[in-house]
CSV table of C-alpha atoms in Angstrom, one decimal:
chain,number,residue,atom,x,y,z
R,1,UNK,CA,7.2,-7.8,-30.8
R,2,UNK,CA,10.2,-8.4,-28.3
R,3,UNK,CA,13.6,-9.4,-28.5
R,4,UNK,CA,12.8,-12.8,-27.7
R,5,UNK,CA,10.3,-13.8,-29.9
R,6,UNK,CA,11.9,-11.8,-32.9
R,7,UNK,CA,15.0,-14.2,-32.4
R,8,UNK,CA,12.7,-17.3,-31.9
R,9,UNK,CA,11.0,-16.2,-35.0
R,10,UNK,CA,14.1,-16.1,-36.9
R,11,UNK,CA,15.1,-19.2,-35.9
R,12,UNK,CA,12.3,-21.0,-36.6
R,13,UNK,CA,12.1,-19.6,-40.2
R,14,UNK,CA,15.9,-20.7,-40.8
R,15,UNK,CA,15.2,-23.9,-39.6
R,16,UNK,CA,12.0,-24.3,-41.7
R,17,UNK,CA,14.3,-22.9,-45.1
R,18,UNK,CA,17.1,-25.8,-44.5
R,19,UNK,CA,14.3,-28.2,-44.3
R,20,UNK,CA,13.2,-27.5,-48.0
R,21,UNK,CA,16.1,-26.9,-49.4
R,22,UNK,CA,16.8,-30.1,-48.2
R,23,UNK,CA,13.4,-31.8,-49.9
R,24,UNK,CA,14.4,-29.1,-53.1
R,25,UNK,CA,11.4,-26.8,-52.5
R,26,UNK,CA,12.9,-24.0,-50.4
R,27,UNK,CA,10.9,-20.8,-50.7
R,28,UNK,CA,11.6,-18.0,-48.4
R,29,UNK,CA,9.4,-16.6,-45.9
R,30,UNK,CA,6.8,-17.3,-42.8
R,31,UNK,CA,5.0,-20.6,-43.4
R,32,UNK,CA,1.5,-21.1,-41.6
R,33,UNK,CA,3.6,-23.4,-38.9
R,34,UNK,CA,6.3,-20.7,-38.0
R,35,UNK,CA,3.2,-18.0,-37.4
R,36,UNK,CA,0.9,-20.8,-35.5
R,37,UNK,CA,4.5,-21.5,-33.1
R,38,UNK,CA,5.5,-18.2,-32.3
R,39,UNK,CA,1.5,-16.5,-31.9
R,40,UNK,CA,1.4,-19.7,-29.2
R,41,UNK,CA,5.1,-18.5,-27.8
R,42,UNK,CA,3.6,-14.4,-27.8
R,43,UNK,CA,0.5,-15.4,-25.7
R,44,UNK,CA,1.9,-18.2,-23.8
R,45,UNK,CA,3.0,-16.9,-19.9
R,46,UNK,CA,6.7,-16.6,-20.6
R,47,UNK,CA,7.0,-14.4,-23.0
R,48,UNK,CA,5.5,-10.9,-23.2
R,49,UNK,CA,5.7,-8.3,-26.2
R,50,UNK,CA,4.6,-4.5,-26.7
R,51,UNK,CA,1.1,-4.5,-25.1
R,52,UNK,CA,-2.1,-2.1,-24.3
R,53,UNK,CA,-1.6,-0.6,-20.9
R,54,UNK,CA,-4.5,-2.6,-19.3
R,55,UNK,CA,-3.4,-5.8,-21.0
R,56,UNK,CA,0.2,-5.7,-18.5
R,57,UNK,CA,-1.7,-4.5,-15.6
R,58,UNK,CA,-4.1,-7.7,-15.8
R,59,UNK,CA,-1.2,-9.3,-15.9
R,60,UNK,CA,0.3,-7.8,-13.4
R,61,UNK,CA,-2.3,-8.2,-11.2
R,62,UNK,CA,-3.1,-12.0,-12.1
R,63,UNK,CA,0.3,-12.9,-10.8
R,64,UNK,CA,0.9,-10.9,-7.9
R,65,UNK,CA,0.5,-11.7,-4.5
R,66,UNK,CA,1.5,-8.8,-2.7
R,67,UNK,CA,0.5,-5.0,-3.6
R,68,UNK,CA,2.5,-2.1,-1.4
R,69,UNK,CA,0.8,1.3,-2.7
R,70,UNK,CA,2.0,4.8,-1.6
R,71,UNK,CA,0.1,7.7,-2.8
R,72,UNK,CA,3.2,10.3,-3.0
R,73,UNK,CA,2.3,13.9,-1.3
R,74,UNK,CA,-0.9,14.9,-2.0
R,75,UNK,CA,-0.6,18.5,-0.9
R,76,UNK,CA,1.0,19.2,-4.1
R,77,UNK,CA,-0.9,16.5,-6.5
R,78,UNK,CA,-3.2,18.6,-8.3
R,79,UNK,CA,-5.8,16.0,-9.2
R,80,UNK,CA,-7.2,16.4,-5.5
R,81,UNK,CA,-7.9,20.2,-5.9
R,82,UNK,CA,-9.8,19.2,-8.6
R,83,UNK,CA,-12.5,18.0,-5.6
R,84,UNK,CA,-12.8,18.0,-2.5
R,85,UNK,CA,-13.3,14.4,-0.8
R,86,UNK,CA,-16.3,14.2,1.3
R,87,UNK,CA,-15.0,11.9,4.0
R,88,UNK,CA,-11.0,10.4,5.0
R,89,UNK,CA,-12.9,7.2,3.5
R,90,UNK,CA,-13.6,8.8,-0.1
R,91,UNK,CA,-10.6,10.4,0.2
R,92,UNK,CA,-8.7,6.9,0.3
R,93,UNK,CA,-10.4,5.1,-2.3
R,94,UNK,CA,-10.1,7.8,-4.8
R,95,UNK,CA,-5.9,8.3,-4.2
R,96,UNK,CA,-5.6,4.1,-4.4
R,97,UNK,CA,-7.6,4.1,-7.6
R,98,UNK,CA,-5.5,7.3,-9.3
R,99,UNK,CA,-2.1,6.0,-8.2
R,100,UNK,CA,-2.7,2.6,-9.3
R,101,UNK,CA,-3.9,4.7,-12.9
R,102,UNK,CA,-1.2,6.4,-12.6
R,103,UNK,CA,1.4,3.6,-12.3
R,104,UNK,CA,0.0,1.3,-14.7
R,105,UNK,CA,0.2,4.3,-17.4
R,106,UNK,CA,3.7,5.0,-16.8
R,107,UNK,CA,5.0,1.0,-17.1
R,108,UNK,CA,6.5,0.0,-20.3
R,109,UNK,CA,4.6,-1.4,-22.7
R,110,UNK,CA,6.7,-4.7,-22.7
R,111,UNK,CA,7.2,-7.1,-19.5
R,112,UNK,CA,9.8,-9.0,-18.5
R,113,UNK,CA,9.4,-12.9,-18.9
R,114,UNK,CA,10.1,-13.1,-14.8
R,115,UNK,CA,6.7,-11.1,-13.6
R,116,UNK,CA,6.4,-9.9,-10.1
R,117,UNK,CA,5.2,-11.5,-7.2
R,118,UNK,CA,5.1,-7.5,-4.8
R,119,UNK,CA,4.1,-5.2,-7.1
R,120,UNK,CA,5.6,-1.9,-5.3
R,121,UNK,CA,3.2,0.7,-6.8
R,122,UNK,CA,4.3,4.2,-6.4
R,123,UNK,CA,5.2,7.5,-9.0
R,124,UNK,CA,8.1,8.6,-8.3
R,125,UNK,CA,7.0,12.3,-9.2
R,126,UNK,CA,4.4,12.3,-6.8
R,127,UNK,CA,6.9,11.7,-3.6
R,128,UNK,CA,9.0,13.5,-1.8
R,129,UNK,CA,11.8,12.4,0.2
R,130,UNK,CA,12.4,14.0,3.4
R,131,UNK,CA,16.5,15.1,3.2
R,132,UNK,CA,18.6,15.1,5.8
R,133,UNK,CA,18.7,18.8,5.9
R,134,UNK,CA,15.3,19.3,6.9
R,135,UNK,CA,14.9,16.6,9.2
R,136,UNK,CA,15.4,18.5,11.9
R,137,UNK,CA,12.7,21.0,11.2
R,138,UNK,CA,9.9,18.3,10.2
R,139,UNK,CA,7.5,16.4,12.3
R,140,UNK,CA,6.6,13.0,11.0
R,141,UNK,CA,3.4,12.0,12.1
R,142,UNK,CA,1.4,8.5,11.5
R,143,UNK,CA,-1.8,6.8,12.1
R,144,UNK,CA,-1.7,3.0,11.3
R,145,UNK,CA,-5.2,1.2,10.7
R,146,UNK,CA,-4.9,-2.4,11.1
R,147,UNK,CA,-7.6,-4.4,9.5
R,148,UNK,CA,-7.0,-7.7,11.4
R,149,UNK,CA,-4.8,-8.6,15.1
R,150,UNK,CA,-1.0,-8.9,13.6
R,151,UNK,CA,1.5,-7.5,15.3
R,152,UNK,CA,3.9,-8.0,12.6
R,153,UNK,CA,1.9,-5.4,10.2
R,154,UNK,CA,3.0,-3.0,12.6
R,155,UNK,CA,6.4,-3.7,12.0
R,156,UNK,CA,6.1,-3.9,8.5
R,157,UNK,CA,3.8,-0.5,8.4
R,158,UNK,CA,6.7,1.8,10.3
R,159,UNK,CA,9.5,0.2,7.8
R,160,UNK,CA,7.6,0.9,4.8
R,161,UNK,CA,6.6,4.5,6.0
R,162,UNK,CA,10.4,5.2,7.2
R,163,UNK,CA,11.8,3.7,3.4
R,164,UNK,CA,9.2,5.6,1.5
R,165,UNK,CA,9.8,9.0,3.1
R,166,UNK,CA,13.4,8.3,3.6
R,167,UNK,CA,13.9,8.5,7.1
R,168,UNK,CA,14.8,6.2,9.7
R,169,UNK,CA,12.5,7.4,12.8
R,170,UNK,CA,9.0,8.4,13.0
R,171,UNK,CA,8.3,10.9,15.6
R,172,UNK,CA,4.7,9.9,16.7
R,173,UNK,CA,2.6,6.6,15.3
R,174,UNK,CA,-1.1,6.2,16.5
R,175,UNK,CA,-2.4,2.8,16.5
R,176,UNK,CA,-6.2,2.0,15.4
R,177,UNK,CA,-6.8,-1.5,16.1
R,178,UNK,CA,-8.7,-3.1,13.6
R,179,UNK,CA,-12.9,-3.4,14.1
R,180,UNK,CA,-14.6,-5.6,16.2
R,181,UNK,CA,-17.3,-7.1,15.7
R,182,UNK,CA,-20.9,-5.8,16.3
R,183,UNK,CA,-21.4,-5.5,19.9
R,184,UNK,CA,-18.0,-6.6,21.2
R,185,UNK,CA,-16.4,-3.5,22.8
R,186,UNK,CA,-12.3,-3.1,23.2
R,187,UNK,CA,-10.4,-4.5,25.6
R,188,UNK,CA,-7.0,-4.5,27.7
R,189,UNK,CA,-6.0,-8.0,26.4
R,190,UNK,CA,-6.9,-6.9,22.9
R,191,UNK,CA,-4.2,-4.1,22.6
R,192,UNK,CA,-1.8,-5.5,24.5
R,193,UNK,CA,0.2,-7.6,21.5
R,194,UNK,CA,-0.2,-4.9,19.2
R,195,UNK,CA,1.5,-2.2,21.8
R,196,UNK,CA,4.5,-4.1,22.8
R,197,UNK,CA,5.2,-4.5,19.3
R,198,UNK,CA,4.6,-0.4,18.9
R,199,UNK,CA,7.2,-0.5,22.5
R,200,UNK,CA,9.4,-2.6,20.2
R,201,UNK,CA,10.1,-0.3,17.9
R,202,UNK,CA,10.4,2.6,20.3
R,203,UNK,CA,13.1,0.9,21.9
R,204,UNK,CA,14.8,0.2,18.4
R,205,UNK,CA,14.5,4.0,18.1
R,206,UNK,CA,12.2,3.5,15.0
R,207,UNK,CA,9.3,5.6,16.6
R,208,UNK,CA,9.6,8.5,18.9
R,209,UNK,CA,6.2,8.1,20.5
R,210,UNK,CA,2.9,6.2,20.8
R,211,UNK,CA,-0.5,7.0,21.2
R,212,UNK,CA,-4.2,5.2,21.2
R,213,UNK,CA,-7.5,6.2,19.6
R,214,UNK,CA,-10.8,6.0,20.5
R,215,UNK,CA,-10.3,4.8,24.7
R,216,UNK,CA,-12.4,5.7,26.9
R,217,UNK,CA,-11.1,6.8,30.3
R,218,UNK,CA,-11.1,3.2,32.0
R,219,UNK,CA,-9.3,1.6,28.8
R,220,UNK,CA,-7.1,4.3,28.4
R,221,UNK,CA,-6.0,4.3,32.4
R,222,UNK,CA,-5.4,0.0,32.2
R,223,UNK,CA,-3.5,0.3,29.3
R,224,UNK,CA,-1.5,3.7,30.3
R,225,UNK,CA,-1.0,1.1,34.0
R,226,UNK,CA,0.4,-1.9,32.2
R,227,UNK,CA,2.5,-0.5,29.9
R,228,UNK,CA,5.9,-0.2,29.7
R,229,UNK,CA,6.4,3.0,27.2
R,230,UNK,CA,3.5,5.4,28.1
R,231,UNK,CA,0.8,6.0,25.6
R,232,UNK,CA,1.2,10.1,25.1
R,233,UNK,CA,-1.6,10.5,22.9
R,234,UNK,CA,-5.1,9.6,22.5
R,235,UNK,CA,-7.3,10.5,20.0
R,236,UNK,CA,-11.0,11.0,20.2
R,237,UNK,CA,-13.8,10.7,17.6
R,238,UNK,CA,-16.2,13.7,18.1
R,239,UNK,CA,-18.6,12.6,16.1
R,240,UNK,CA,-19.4,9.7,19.0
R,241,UNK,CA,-18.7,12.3,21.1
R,242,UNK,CA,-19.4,16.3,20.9
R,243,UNK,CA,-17.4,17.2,24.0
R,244,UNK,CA,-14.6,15.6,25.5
R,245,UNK,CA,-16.0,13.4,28.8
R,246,UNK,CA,-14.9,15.2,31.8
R,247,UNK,CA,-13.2,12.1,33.6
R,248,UNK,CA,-10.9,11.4,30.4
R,249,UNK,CA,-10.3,14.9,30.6
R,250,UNK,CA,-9.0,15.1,34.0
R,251,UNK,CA,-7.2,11.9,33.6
R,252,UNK,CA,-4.9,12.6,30.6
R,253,UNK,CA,-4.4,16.2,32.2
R,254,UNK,CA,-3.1,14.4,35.4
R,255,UNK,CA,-0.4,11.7,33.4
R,256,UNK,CA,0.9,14.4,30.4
R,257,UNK,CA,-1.7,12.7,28.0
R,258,UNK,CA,-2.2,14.9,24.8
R,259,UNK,CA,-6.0,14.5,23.8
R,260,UNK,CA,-6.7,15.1,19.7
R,261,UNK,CA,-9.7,14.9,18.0
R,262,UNK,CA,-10.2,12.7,14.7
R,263,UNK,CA,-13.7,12.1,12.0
R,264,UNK,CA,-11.9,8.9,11.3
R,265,UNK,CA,-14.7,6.0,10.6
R,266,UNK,CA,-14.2,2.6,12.8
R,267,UNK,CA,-13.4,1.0,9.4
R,268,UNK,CA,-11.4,3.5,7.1
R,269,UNK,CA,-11.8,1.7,4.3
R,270,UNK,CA,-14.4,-1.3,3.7
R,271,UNK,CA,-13.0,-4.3,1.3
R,272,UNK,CA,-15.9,-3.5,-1.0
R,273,UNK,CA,-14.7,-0.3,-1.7
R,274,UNK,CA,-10.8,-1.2,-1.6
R,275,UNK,CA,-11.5,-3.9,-4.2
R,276,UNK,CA,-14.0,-1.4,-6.6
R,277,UNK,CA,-10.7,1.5,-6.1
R,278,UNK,CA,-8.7,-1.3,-7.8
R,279,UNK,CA,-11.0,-2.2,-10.6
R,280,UNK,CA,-11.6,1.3,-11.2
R,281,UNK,CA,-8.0,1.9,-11.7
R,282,UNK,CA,-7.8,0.0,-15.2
R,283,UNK,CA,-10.0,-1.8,-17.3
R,284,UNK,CA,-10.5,-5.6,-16.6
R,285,UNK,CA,-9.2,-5.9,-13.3
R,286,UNK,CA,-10.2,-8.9,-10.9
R,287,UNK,CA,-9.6,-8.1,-6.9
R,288,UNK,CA,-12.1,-10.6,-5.9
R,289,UNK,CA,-9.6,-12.2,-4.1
R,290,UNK,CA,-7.4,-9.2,-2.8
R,291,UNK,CA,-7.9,-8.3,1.0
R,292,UNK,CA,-6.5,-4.8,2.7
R,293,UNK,CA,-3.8,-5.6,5.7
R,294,UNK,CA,-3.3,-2.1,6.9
R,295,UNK,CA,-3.4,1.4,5.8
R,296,UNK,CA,-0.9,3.6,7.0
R,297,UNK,CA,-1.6,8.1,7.3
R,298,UNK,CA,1.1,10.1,7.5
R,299,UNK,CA,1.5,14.0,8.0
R,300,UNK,CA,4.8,15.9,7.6
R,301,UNK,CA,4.5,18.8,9.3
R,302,UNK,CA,6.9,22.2,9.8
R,303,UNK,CA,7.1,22.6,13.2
R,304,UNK,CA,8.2,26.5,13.1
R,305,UNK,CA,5.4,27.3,11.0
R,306,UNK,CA,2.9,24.7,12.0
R,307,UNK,CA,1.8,23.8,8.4
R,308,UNK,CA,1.6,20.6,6.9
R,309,UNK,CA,4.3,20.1,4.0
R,310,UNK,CA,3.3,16.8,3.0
R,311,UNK,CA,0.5,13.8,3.7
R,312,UNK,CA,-0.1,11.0,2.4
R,313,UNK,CA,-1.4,7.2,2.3
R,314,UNK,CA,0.8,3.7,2.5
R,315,UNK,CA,-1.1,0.7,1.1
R,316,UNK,CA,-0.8,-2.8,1.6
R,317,UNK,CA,-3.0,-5.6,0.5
R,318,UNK,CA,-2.8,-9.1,-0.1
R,319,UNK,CA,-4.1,-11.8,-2.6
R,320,UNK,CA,-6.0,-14.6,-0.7
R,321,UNK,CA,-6.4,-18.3,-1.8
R,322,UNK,CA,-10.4,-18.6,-1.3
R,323,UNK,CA,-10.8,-17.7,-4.6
């Protein structure tokens, strides 16, 4: 029971004790009215005592509106060497469903009366900062997959990254648009919002430098035309594609473009599969109504050594009123 309800408690049985000593019939202790108030007061939305785990997390989650998830390193979280994920898909389902376990298990077992609208979901064990020591040595690397055309989730993507890993540039951010629809292919006009808000924040010295995935030579040359801050990357999906076409080739060659290869699917993670993560994570759960915004990938890597240090996932999700 909590603080509050012990002193509501106690007031209510005074109250009820001066009441019959007035009428001459005081005898001490809980009457069936006091319990019936205060078991109203325990389950009623303001006040919250000692509860089961799951219990605070359904409550948590019934109230929310906003969910910001980071996974913490997972080169050192042993749970993943446990398996090895079949697919970046997999991969990201299972580290939103055991850091979401993972959080709920280490909240208190009593809530404040004020519950959260963001619930900012992240172990603190499980991340590590980057100092200012070792800056120098690191290379911060990001892939941002946007699951519908707003330009301010980029924004919001590259400040959540830079908070979380405790730095205040990224040096390279690739941008995956979010899917079309079956049978509508990628165009010019459909990137351009989304890259001057990516020039944006290279201007604002947030990101060092931007790259594309999945253009095609022709795509790749309008955009690298109309843009004011050069693309310098583009990644390629060889599973579409077992060798790299020769006139992309020749083309990033000519204008300094760096061309990577990625077994990224067009849709990283499907709402089906983000919402069954959440439900696994603790028992009861209801994310119906919760939609994915973007996922953000990041890879910290040593540049003397060329190893990676740290990666990790940035989640972000939203409750929608359909439902």
């Amino acid at each position: 029971m909590n603080y509050k309800c012990k002193v509501i408690l106690h007031c209510l049985v005074y109250s009820r004790e001066r009441e019959r000593e007035r009428e001459g019939n005081c005898t001490r202790g809980y009457s069936t009215v006091n319990y019936y108030i205060l078991t109203t007061l325990v389950s009623s939305h303001r006040f919250y005592g000692a509860m089961e785990p799951h219990v605070n997390a359904k409550l948590l989650f019934n109230h929310a509106t906003t969910l910001k998830l980071h996974t913490g390193n997972l080169v050192n979280r042993s749970r993943l060497k446990k398996k090895c994920p079949s697919s970046p898909s997999e991969e990201l389902q299972d580290c939103i469903q055991d850091t979401l376990s993972e959080w709920f298990a280490t909240m208190p077992s009593s809530l404040d009366s004020e519950l959260p609208s963001v619930l900012d979901c992240t172990v603190s064990e499980n991340t590590d900062a980057i100092t200012p020591e070792e800056r120098e040595e690191l290379k911060v690397s990001v892939k941002l997959f946007l699951t519908e055309s707003d330009r301010s989730s980029i924004r919001s993507a590259v400040d959540m990254a830079c908070l979380s890993l405790s730095v205040s540039q990224l040096d390279s951010v690739i941008i995956a648009p979010p899917p079309l629809p079956e049978g509508e292919a990628q165009m010019l006009t459909h990137l351009q919002p989304l890259w001057e808000e990516l020039e944006s924040l290279v201007h604002s010295q947030k990101i060092a430098a931007i790259g594309t995935s999945d253009l095609d030579k022709t795509l790749l040359e309008q955009l690298y035309n109309w843009a004011q801050v050069k693309p310098s990357s583009n990644q390629v999906n060889l599973a579409s594609c077992c060798v790299m076409p020769p006139d992309l080739t020749a083309f990033a060659k000519e204008f300094d473009i760096q061309l990577l290869t990625h077994n990224d699917p067009k849709e990283l993670i499907s709402a089906a599969c983000f919402q069954e993560a959440v439900q696994g994570s603790s028992k009861d759960l209801q994310a119906a109504n919760w939609r994915l915004e973007w996922v953000l990938r990041y890879s910290i890597i040593v540049k003397s050594r060329g190893i990676i240090k740290a990666k990790g996932y940035v989640v972000h999700a939203k409750k929608s009123n359909d439902h």
